[in-house]
Short mmCIF file of C-alpha atoms in Angstrom, two decimals:
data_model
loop_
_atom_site.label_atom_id
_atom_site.label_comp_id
_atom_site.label_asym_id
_atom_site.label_seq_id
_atom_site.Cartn_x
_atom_site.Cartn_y
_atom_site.Cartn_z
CA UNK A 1456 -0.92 4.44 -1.06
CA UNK A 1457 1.21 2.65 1.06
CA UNK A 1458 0.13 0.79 4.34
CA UNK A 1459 1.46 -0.64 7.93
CA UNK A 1460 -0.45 -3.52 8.87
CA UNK A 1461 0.65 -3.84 12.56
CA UNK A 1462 1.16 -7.26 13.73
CA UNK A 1463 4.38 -9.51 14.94
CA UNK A 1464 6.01 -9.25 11.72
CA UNK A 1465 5.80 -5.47 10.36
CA UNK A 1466 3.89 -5.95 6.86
CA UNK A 1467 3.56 -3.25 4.71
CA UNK A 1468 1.05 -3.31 1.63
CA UNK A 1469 2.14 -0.73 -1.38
CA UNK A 1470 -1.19 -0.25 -3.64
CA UNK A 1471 -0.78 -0.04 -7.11
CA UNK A 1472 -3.84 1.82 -8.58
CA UNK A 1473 -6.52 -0.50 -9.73
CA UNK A 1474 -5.33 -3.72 -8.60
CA UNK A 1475 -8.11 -4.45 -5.68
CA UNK A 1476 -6.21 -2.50 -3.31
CA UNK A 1477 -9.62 -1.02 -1.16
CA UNK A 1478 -11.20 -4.17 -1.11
CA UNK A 1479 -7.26 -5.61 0.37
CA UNK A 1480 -7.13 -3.15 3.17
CA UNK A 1481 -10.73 -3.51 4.06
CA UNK A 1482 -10.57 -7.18 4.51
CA UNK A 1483 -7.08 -6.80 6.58
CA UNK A 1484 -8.40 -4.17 8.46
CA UNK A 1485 -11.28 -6.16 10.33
CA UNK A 1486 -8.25 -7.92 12.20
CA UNK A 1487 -5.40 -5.67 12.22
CA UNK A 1488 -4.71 -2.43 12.68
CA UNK A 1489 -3.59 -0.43 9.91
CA UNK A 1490 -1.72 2.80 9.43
CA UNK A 1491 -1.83 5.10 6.57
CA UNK A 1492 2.18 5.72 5.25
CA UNK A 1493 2.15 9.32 4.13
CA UNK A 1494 3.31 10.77 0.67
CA UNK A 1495 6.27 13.61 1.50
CA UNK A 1496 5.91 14.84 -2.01
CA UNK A 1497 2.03 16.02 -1.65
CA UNK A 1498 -0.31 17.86 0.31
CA UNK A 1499 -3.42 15.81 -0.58
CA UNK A 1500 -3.63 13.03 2.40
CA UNK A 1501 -5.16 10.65 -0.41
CA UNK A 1502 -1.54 10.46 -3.32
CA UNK A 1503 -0.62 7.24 -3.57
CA UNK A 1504 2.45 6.75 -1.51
CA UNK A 1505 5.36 5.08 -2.73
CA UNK A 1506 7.94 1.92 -1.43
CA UNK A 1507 10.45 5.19 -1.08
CA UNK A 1508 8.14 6.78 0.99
CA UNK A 1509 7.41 3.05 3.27
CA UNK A 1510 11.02 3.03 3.05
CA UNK A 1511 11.37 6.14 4.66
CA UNK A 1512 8.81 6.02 6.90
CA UNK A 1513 10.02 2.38 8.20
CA UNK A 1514 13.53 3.24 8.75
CA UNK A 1515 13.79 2.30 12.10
CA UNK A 1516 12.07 -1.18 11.91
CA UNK A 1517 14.11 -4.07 10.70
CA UNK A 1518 13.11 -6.26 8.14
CA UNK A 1519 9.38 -5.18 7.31
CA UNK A 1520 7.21 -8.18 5.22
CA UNK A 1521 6.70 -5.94 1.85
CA UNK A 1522 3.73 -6.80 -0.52
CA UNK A 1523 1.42 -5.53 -3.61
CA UNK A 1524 -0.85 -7.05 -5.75
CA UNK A 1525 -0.20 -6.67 -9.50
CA UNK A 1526 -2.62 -6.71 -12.49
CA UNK A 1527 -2.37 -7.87 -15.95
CA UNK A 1528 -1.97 -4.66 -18.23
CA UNK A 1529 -4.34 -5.84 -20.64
CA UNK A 1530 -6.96 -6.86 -18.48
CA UNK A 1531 -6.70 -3.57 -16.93
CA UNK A 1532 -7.80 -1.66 -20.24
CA UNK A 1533 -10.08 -3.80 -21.26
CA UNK A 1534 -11.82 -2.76 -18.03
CA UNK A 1535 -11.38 0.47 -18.38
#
């Protein structure tokens, strides 16, 4: 999924799966506000949006802050 975080400088977060994502928006959403960016492609609220679709859905604001946490492949199976 892909998020706003509304503050003086647009920021968007885009959350790759199992990279601490939940536990990023919870912590940034004690002292911001936050706003889902939808997936176009699905009906299910909860798909993973995409930076197309926060590139879409941001058209109209210039110069958005754009992060995502990444995670070491191999760690990631080993957890798995």
């Amino acid at each position: 999924m892909s998020y706003l975080i509304k503050q003086d400088i647009p920021l968007v977060f885009i959350h790759i799966p199992k990279t601490a994502g939940n536990a990023i928006i919870t912590s940034l959403s004690k002292d911001y506000k936050i706003k889902h960016i939808p997936n176009d492609r699905s009906l299910n609220k909860n798909y993973h949006s995409t930076l197309i679709d926060a590139e879409n859905f941001l058209s109209s604001i210039n110069d958005p802050l754009v992060f995502t946490v990444v995670r070491n492949p191999w760690d990631r199976i080993s957890s798995w």
